[in-house]
Coordinates of C-alpha atoms in Angstrom, one line a residue:
X1 CA -30.9 63.9 56.6
X2 CA -34.4 62.2 57.1
X3 CA -36.0 65.3 55.2
X4 CA -34.8 63.7 52.3
X5 CA -37.3 60.7 52.3
X6 CA -41.1 61.1 51.9
X7 CA -41.7 58.4 54.4
X8 CA -39.9 58.0 57.8
X9 CA -40.2 55.3 60.5
X10 CA -39.7 55.4 64.3
X11 CA -40.8 54.2 67.5
X12 CA -42.0 57.0 69.1
X13 CA -42.8 60.4 67.4
X14 CA -42.8 63.6 69.6
X15 CA -44.7 66.6 68.1
X16 CA -43.2 69.7 69.7
X17 CA -39.9 70.4 71.2
X18 CA -40.6 72.3 74.4
X19 CA -40.3 71.2 77.8
X20 CA -42.8 68.5 77.5
X21 CA -41.5 67.4 74.1
X22 CA -38.1 67.1 75.4
X23 CA -38.9 65.3 78.6
X24 CA -41.3 62.8 76.6
X25 CA -38.3 62.2 74.3
X26 CA -35.8 61.7 76.9
X27 CA -37.9 59.2 78.9
X28 CA -38.8 57.2 75.8
X29 CA -35.3 56.9 74.7
X30 CA -34.1 55.8 78.1
X31 CA -36.8 53.1 78.1
X32 CA -35.0 51.9 74.8
X33 CA -37.1 53.3 72.1
X34 CA -36.1 54.9 68.9
X35 CA -37.5 58.4 69.2
X36 CA -37.8 61.4 66.6
X37 CA -38.9 64.8 67.5
X38 CA -40.5 67.4 65.1
X39 CA -40.9 71.1 65.6
X40 CA -42.4 73.7 63.3
X41 CA -39.7 76.2 64.1
X42 CA -36.2 75.6 65.9
X43 CA -37.5 74.3 69.3
X44 CA -37.8 76.1 72.6
X45 CA -41.5 77.3 72.3
X46 CA -43.0 79.0 75.3
X47 CA -40.6 77.3 77.6
X48 CA -37.8 79.2 76.2
X49 CA -39.7 82.5 76.8
X50 CA -40.8 81.6 80.2
X51 CA -38.9 82.4 83.8
X52 CA -37.7 78.8 84.0
X53 CA -39.7 78.2 87.5
X54 CA -40.4 74.8 88.4
X55 CA -42.8 74.2 91.1
X56 CA -41.4 71.6 93.5
X57 CA -41.6 70.9 97.2
X58 CA -42.0 68.1 99.8
X59 CA -38.5 68.6 100.9
X60 CA -36.4 69.2 97.7
X61 CA -32.3 69.6 98.2
X62 CA -32.7 73.3 97.5
X63 CA -35.3 73.5 100.3
X64 CA -33.3 71.8 102.8
X65 CA -30.2 73.8 102.1
X66 CA -32.2 77.0 102.6
X67 CA -33.5 75.7 105.9
X68 CA -37.0 75.4 104.5
X69 CA -39.2 72.6 106.3
X70 CA -41.7 71.2 103.7
X71 CA -43.6 68.0 103.3
X72 CA -45.6 66.3 100.3
X73 CA -48.5 66.1 102.7
X74 CA -48.4 70.0 103.1
X75 CA -47.7 70.4 99.3
X76 CA -50.6 68.2 98.5
X77 CA -53.2 70.0 100.7
X78 CA -52.2 73.5 99.1
X79 CA -52.3 72.4 95.6
X80 CA -55.6 70.2 96.4
X81 CA -57.2 73.7 97.3
X82 CA -55.4 75.6 94.6
X83 CA -56.1 73.4 91.7
X84 CA -59.7 72.4 92.7
X85 CA -59.7 68.9 91.9
X86 CA -58.6 69.2 88.3
X87 CA -57.0 66.1 88.3
X88 CA -57.7 62.9 90.6
X89 CA -56.3 62.9 94.3
X90 CA -54.2 59.9 93.4
X91 CA -52.5 61.7 90.5
X92 CA -51.7 64.8 92.4
X93 CA -50.4 62.8 95.4
X94 CA -48.0 61.1 93.0
X95 CA -47.0 64.3 91.8
X96 CA -46.3 65.8 95.2
X97 CA -44.5 62.8 96.5
X98 CA -42.1 62.5 93.5
X99 CA -41.6 66.1 93.5
X100 CA -38.1 66.1 94.9
X101 CA -37.1 63.3 92.7
X102 CA -38.4 65.4 89.6
X103 CA -36.2 68.1 90.4
X104 CA -33.0 65.5 90.8
X105 CA -33.9 64.2 87.4
X106 CA -33.9 67.6 85.8
X107 CA -30.5 68.4 87.4
X108 CA -29.4 65.0 86.0
X109 CA -30.2 66.3 82.7
X110 CA -28.0 69.3 83.3
X111 CA -30.6 72.0 84.5
X112 CA -29.2 74.0 87.4
X113 CA -31.0 75.2 90.6
X114 CA -30.0 77.0 93.6
X115 CA -31.1 77.4 97.3
X116 CA -30.7 81.2 97.8
X117 CA -34.2 81.9 99.6
X118 CA -36.1 85.3 98.5
X119 CA -36.9 87.0 101.7
X120 CA -39.8 89.0 100.4
X121 CA -43.0 88.1 98.4
X122 CA -42.4 88.7 94.6
X123 CA -43.8 87.7 91.3
X124 CA -40.3 86.7 90.1
X125 CA -37.2 87.3 92.0
X126 CA -34.0 89.3 91.0
X127 CA -30.9 87.6 90.3
X128 CA -29.9 87.2 93.8
X129 CA -32.5 84.7 94.6
X130 CA -33.8 81.3 93.0
X131 CA -36.1 79.9 95.7
X132 CA -39.3 81.7 96.6
X133 CA -43.1 81.6 97.3
X134 CA -44.4 81.4 93.8
X135 CA -48.1 80.8 94.5
X136 CA -50.8 81.7 97.0
X137 CA -49.5 79.6 99.9
X138 CA -49.3 82.5 102.5
X139 CA -52.8 83.1 101.7
X140 CA -54.0 79.6 102.5
X141 CA -52.2 79.2 106.1
X142 CA -55.6 77.5 107.2
X143 CA -55.2 74.9 104.7
X144 CA -51.4 73.9 104.9
X145 CA -48.1 75.3 106.5
X146 CA -46.9 77.4 103.7
X147 CA -43.5 76.9 102.0
X148 CA -41.5 78.3 99.1
X149 CA -41.7 76.1 96.2
X150 CA -40.7 78.1 93.3
X151 CA -37.2 76.7 92.1
X152 CA -36.0 79.0 89.6
X153 CA -33.4 77.8 87.1
X154 CA -30.1 79.2 88.0
X155 CA -29.3 81.9 85.4
X156 CA -29.6 85.6 85.0
X157 CA -32.6 87.3 83.7
X158 CA -35.7 85.3 82.8
X159 CA -34.0 81.7 82.7
X160 CA -36.5 79.8 80.6
X161 CA -34.2 79.7 77.4
X162 CA -31.2 78.2 79.9
X163 CA -34.0 75.5 81.3
X164 CA -34.9 74.8 77.7
X165 CA -31.4 74.8 76.4
X166 CA -30.3 72.2 79.0
X167 CA -32.8 69.7 78.2
X168 CA -32.1 70.0 74.3
X169 CA -28.4 69.1 75.3
X170 CA -29.6 66.0 77.0
X171 CA -31.7 65.1 74.2
X172 CA -28.7 65.7 71.8
X173 CA -26.3 63.5 74.1
X174 CA -28.9 60.5 73.6
X175 CA -28.6 61.0 69.8
X176 CA -32.1 61.7 69.5
X177 CA -32.9 63.3 66.0
X178 CA -34.8 66.4 65.7
X179 CA -36.4 67.6 62.8
X180 CA -36.9 71.5 62.7
X181 CA -39.0 73.6 60.4
X182 CA -41.2 70.7 60.2
X183 CA -44.9 71.3 60.6
X184 CA -47.4 68.6 61.8
X185 CA -50.6 68.7 59.8
X186 CA -52.6 65.4 60.4
X187 CA -52.5 62.1 62.3
X188 CA -52.5 59.0 60.4
X189 CA -54.8 56.3 61.6
X190 CA -55.0 52.6 60.7
X191 CA -58.3 50.5 59.9
X192 CA -58.8 50.1 63.6
X193 CA -58.4 53.8 64.7
X194 CA -55.0 53.3 66.2
X195 CA -52.9 56.7 65.5
X196 CA -49.8 55.2 63.5
X197 CA -48.2 58.5 62.3
X198 CA -48.4 62.1 61.0
X199 CA -48.3 63.8 57.9
X200 CA -45.8 66.8 58.0
X201 CA -44.8 69.7 55.9
X202 CA -41.0 70.1 55.9
X203 CA -39.0 73.0 54.4
X204 CA -36.1 72.0 52.3
X205 CA -34.3 75.2 52.5
X206 CA -35.3 76.9 55.7
X207 CA -32.6 79.6 56.3
X208 CA -34.8 82.6 55.6
X209 CA -37.7 81.0 57.5
X210 CA -35.3 80.4 60.7
X211 CA -34.0 84.0 60.6
X212 CA -37.4 85.8 60.3
X213 CA -39.0 83.5 62.9
X214 CA -36.3 84.3 65.2
X215 CA -36.5 88.1 64.5
X216 CA -40.3 88.0 64.9
X217 CA -40.4 86.2 68.4
X218 CA -39.8 89.1 70.6
X219 CA -42.3 91.5 68.6
X220 CA -44.9 88.6 68.5
X221 CA -44.6 88.5 72.4
X222 CA -44.6 92.0 73.3
X223 CA -46.2 93.9 70.5
X224 CA -48.3 91.1 69.0
X225 CA -49.8 93.1 66.0
X226 CA -46.2 93.9 64.9
X227 CA -45.2 90.2 65.5
X228 CA -48.1 88.8 63.6
X229 CA -47.5 91.0 60.6
X230 CA -43.8 89.8 60.6
X231 CA -44.8 86.3 61.0
X232 CA -46.8 86.3 57.8
X233 CA -43.9 86.2 55.7
X234 CA -42.9 83.1 57.7
X235 CA -46.3 81.4 57.0
X236 CA -45.8 82.2 53.3
X237 CA -42.5 80.5 53.4
X238 CA -44.1 77.4 55.0
X239 CA -46.6 77.0 52.0
X240 CA -44.1 77.6 48.9
X241 CA -43.5 74.8 46.7
X242 CA -40.1 74.0 48.2
X243 CA -41.7 72.7 51.2
X244 CA -42.1 69.1 51.0
X245 CA -44.7 66.5 52.2
X246 CA -43.5 64.0 54.4
X247 CA -45.3 60.9 56.5
X248 CA -43.6 59.8 59.6
X249 CA -44.9 56.4 60.8
X250 CA -44.6 55.6 64.5
X251 CA -44.5 52.0 65.4
X252 CA -45.3 52.7 69.2
X253 CA -46.9 55.9 69.6
X254 CA -47.4 59.5 68.7
X255 CA -47.0 62.2 71.5
X256 CA -48.5 65.7 70.9
X257 CA -46.7 68.2 73.0
X258 CA -47.2 71.3 70.9
X259 CA -48.4 74.0 73.3
X260 CA -51.6 75.7 73.9
X261 CA -53.7 77.9 71.8
X262 CA -53.2 81.4 73.1
X263 CA -52.0 82.7 69.5
X264 CA -55.1 81.3 67.8
X265 CA -57.4 84.3 67.8
X266 CA -60.5 82.3 66.6
X267 CA -60.0 79.5 69.2
X268 CA -59.7 82.4 72.1
X269 CA -62.7 84.1 70.7
X270 CA -64.8 80.6 70.7
X271 CA -63.5 79.4 74.0
X272 CA -62.7 82.4 76.0
X273 CA -64.6 85.4 74.8
X274 CA -64.0 87.5 78.0
X275 CA -60.3 87.5 77.8
X276 CA -59.6 90.5 75.8
X277 CA -56.7 92.8 76.5
X278 CA -54.3 90.4 77.8
X279 CA -51.1 89.9 76.0
X280 CA -50.6 86.2 74.6
X281 CA -47.6 84.5 76.3
X282 CA -46.4 82.3 73.6
X283 CA -45.1 81.6 70.1
X284 CA -46.7 81.4 66.7
X285 CA -46.8 77.7 67.5
X286 CA -49.2 78.1 70.3
X287 CA -52.0 78.1 67.7
X288 CA -53.8 74.9 69.0
X289 CA -52.6 72.6 66.2
X290 CA -51.7 69.8 68.5
X291 CA -55.1 70.0 70.5
X292 CA -57.0 70.3 67.1
X293 CA -55.2 67.3 65.5
X294 CA -56.0 65.0 68.6
X295 CA -59.6 66.3 68.6
X296 CA -59.9 65.6 64.8
X297 CA -59.4 61.7 65.5
X298 CA -61.8 61.8 68.4
X299 CA -60.0 63.1 71.3
X300 CA -62.1 64.7 73.9
X301 CA -61.2 68.3 75.2
X302 CA -61.8 70.2 78.7
X303 CA -61.2 73.4 80.7
X304 CA -60.9 75.1 77.2
X305 CA -62.2 78.2 78.6
X306 CA -59.6 78.1 81.3
X307 CA -57.2 81.3 80.5
X308 CA -54.4 82.2 83.0
X309 CA -54.2 86.1 83.1
X310 CA -51.6 87.4 85.2
X311 CA -52.0 90.9 87.1
X312 CA -49.1 91.2 89.5
X313 CA -48.9 93.5 92.3
X314 CA -45.3 92.9 93.1
X315 CA -42.5 93.6 93.0
X316 CA -41.9 95.8 95.0
X317 CA -43.4 94.1 98.0
X318 CA -44.7 97.4 99.6
X319 CA -47.5 97.3 97.0
X320 CA -49.1 94.1 98.8
X321 CA -50.1 96.6 101.6
X322 CA -52.2 98.7 99.0
X323 CA -56.2 97.8 98.7
X324 CA -57.4 96.4 95.4
X325 CA -60.9 97.6 94.8
X326 CA -63.5 98.0 92.3
X327 CA -65.6 101.3 91.2
X328 CA -67.9 100.5 94.1
X329 CA -65.1 100.8 96.5
X330 CA -65.3 96.9 97.3
X331 CA -62.2 94.8 98.0
X332 CA -61.7 92.3 94.9
X333 CA -59.6 89.7 96.4
X334 CA -56.5 89.1 98.9
X335 CA -53.7 91.2 97.6
X336 CA -51.2 88.2 98.6
X337 CA -52.8 86.0 95.9
X338 CA -50.6 85.1 93.1
X339 CA -50.9 87.2 90.1
X340 CA -53.0 84.5 88.1
X341 CA -55.5 84.5 91.0
X342 CA -55.8 88.3 91.0
X343 CA -55.9 88.4 87.3
X344 CA -58.8 86.2 87.4
X345 CA -60.8 88.2 90.2
X346 CA -60.3 91.4 88.0
X347 CA -61.6 89.4 84.9
X348 CA -64.8 88.4 86.9
X349 CA -65.1 92.2 87.8
X350 CA -65.2 93.0 84.2
X351 CA -61.5 93.4 83.7
X352 CA -61.4 96.6 85.8
X353 CA -59.6 97.4 89.3
X354 CA -57.7 100.0 91.1
X355 CA -54.9 99.6 93.8
X356 CA -55.4 102.2 96.7
X357 CA -52.1 103.3 98.1
X358 CA -50.6 106.2 100.4
X359 CA -47.6 108.4 100.2
X360 CA -45.8 106.0 102.9
X361 CA -46.2 103.1 100.4
X362 CA -45.1 105.0 97.3
X363 CA -41.9 105.9 98.9
X364 CA -41.4 102.3 100.3
X365 CA -41.9 101.2 96.7
X366 CA -39.3 103.6 95.3
X367 CA -36.8 102.5 97.8
X368 CA -37.2 98.8 96.9
X369 CA -37.0 99.2 93.4
X370 CA -33.4 99.3 93.9
X371 CA -33.1 95.7 95.2
X372 CA -36.2 93.8 94.3
X373 CA -36.6 94.2 90.5
X374 CA -35.0 93.0 87.2
X375 CA -34.9 95.7 84.6
X376 CA -38.4 95.0 82.9
X377 CA -40.0 95.0 86.4
X378 CA -38.3 98.4 87.2
X379 CA -40.0 99.8 83.9
X380 CA -43.4 98.6 84.8
X381 CA -43.3 99.9 88.3
X382 CA -42.1 103.4 87.1
X383 CA -45.0 103.5 84.5
X384 CA -47.5 102.8 87.5
X385 CA -46.1 105.3 89.7
X386 CA -45.9 107.7 86.9
X387 CA -49.6 107.3 85.8
X388 CA -51.3 107.0 89.1
X389 CA -53.8 109.4 89.9
X390 CA -54.0 111.6 93.1
X391 CA -57.0 110.8 95.2
X392 CA -59.6 108.5 94.5
X393 CA -61.4 109.5 91.5
X394 CA -64.2 107.3 89.9
X395 CA -64.4 105.2 93.1
X396 CA -67.4 105.3 95.4
X397 CA -65.9 107.3 98.3
X398 CA -68.6 106.1 100.9
X399 CA -68.0 102.5 100.1
X400 CA -64.4 102.7 100.0
X401 CA -64.3 104.5 103.4
X402 CA -66.4 101.6 104.9
X403 CA -64.0 99.1 103.3
X404 CA -60.8 100.7 104.5
X405 CA -62.3 101.0 108.1
X406 CA -63.2 97.2 108.0
X407 CA -59.8 96.4 107.0
X408 CA -57.9 99.1 109.3
X409 CA -56.3 96.7 111.4
X410 CA -54.5 94.7 108.7
X411 CA -54.1 97.4 106.0
X412 CA -53.6 100.8 107.4
X413 CA -53.7 103.3 104.7
X414 CA -53.4 107.2 105.6
X415 CA -54.5 110.0 103.3
X416 CA -53.7 111.5 100.8
X417 CA -54.3 108.3 98.7
X418 CA -53.5 107.4 95.1
X419 CA -55.0 105.3 92.7
X420 CA -53.2 102.9 90.4
X421 CA -55.1 101.4 87.4
X422 CA -54.6 97.6 87.8
X423 CA -57.2 97.0 85.0
X424 CA -56.8 94.1 82.1
X425 CA -56.2 96.3 79.1
X426 CA -53.8 96.3 76.2
X427 CA -51.1 98.6 77.0
X428 CA -47.4 98.3 76.5
X429 CA -46.5 99.8 79.8
X430 CA -48.3 97.6 82.0
X431 CA -49.3 94.2 79.7
X432 CA -51.3 91.4 81.4
X433 CA -49.6 88.2 80.1
X434 CA -52.1 85.5 79.7
X435 CA -51.6 81.6 78.6
X436 CA -54.3 78.9 77.9
X437 CA -54.6 75.8 80.4
X438 CA -57.2 73.3 79.0
X439 CA -56.5 70.7 76.4
X440 CA -57.0 67.1 75.2
X441 CA -58.4 64.8 78.2
X442 CA -55.8 62.1 78.9
X443 CA -55.6 58.9 80.8
X444 CA -53.8 60.1 84.2
X445 CA -51.9 56.7 84.3
X446 CA -50.5 56.6 80.7
X447 CA -51.1 60.2 79.4
X448 CA -53.1 58.4 76.5
X449 CA -55.8 60.6 74.9
X450 CA -59.0 59.8 75.7
X451 CA -62.3 59.9 73.9
X452 CA -65.7 61.5 75.2
X453 CA -66.8 58.0 76.2
X454 CA -63.8 57.6 78.5
X455 CA -61.8 55.0 76.1
X456 CA -58.3 55.7 75.1
X457 CA -57.2 56.2 71.4
X458 CA -54.5 53.7 70.9
X459 CA -51.1 55.2 70.0
X460 CA -51.9 58.8 70.8
X461 CA -50.6 60.7 73.9
X462 CA -50.6 64.2 74.9
X463 CA -48.4 66.3 77.5
X464 CA -47.9 69.7 78.5
X465 CA -50.4 72.3 77.3
X466 CA -51.6 70.0 74.8
X467 CA -53.2 68.0 77.6
X468 CA -55.5 68.8 80.8
X469 CA -53.1 68.6 83.5
X470 CA -52.4 69.7 87.0
X471 CA -52.3 73.4 86.2
X472 CA -55.4 73.3 83.8
X473 CA -57.8 74.9 86.2
X474 CA -55.5 77.3 88.4
X475 CA -52.1 78.3 87.6
X476 CA -49.1 79.5 89.8
X477 CA -45.7 80.0 88.8
X478 CA -43.6 77.0 87.9
X479 CA -46.9 74.7 88.0
X480 CA -47.0 74.7 84.1
X481 CA -43.4 73.7 83.6
X482 CA -43.7 71.3 86.6
X483 CA -46.7 69.5 84.8
X484 CA -44.6 69.6 81.4
X485 CA -42.0 67.5 83.1
X486 CA -44.4 65.2 84.9
X487 CA -46.8 64.8 81.9
X488 CA -44.1 64.7 79.3
X489 CA -42.1 61.8 81.1
X490 CA -45.4 60.0 81.8
X491 CA -46.3 60.0 78.0
X492 CA -42.7 59.0 77.0
X493 CA -42.5 56.1 79.4
X494 CA -45.8 54.6 78.3
X495 CA -45.4 55.2 74.6
X496 CA -42.3 53.5 74.6
X497 CA -43.9 50.4 76.6
X498 CA -46.1 49.7 73.6
X499 CA -45.4 46.7 71.4

């Protein structure tokens, strides 16, 4: 085993084994480089916890089979509005033009997709549907003709684990070595400032570490306090004397793909103090280590305050006919927007919001529960319906009446009314998942990490949520995984090209 040596050499070293790291490694290997991947745990990261949705369009095979007409121009116009110039027009245009081919590439790696089109608006489709409107396309019809672009990996339940497993199998088929339970601690640079390797800590006997980390993963996601307590033992094991320090030298380049920082409480307080009450969507590995290592050698960061907090009104789709208001009875935002946009609007409103519905919508929602929800969605909807309040207590009645009258043509609601609390607050019954979007600034042609003066740090690349990318300003479902594939392949291809 490579862990038996104190120094290891390879062409390209990938730090982090999620979607971005796997795609980077595959691409670098296919370009002829020797590749080594390291991961603090067993691989998968936040990718394996995700819904396995890839945002793709412009005429994918699945869209065509479903009878959906889409063009890369329409996809570009929508994303230009949605992402608000976070990347250059050229890069976004390339992403949209190459989108159908990106999905084909994923299929070549073994990731399955399907063309069954969801007939209603939802945050995540049930097991009957795998193509759906995963963003705010229907709210921006004046910008571009909307099209469903959420391509969910074809598998039951939340299919992120299947998405990652197929990429991991592709990595294995290429003979790429993966060192698990190996924590990157510091980048190694030469006298010119070029990044030439990484210092790591590797566990010699990691069975207990592996088991405890697996046991703490779900509590860490759903009940963070319990997960953090369980994970303290995992961290203790990582610092025992049995852990060995190794240095991995990379002849061509190091690619940072170690995830975001949603589970670094200090960084969250520093960069995003308003985002309290959300549920961190990630693993203990989403602690900002990759971003911090890059910054330590001069890498610039951006959009570190951009946190995507999700507050979904659907499923069931009947909820979209409700009215989302603040204490003053004012409408907060278009209810058809994606859950991240709704979450942003609620955060800007101090984290408070209520959905006004009537008895007709309540009955429709109950009927739709049977067909439109997976088990965890069903539990959340029942929680909301059971905790709703009759009437509109605490809301400015006169202002609410004026708001409802103004929207009567598009949102007719009839008394008696009920209020559902949609505020961002810590609750098991109705959590608000959140993830970080900012990271290291990269050259959009190569994925090379840039300094504050715009120059590129030789030998260092970043991808996925370690880097500023397509979704770093505004997130819609599937855009982060799509960006992981896009940026990971870019970094792998260009790192491999170095002499």
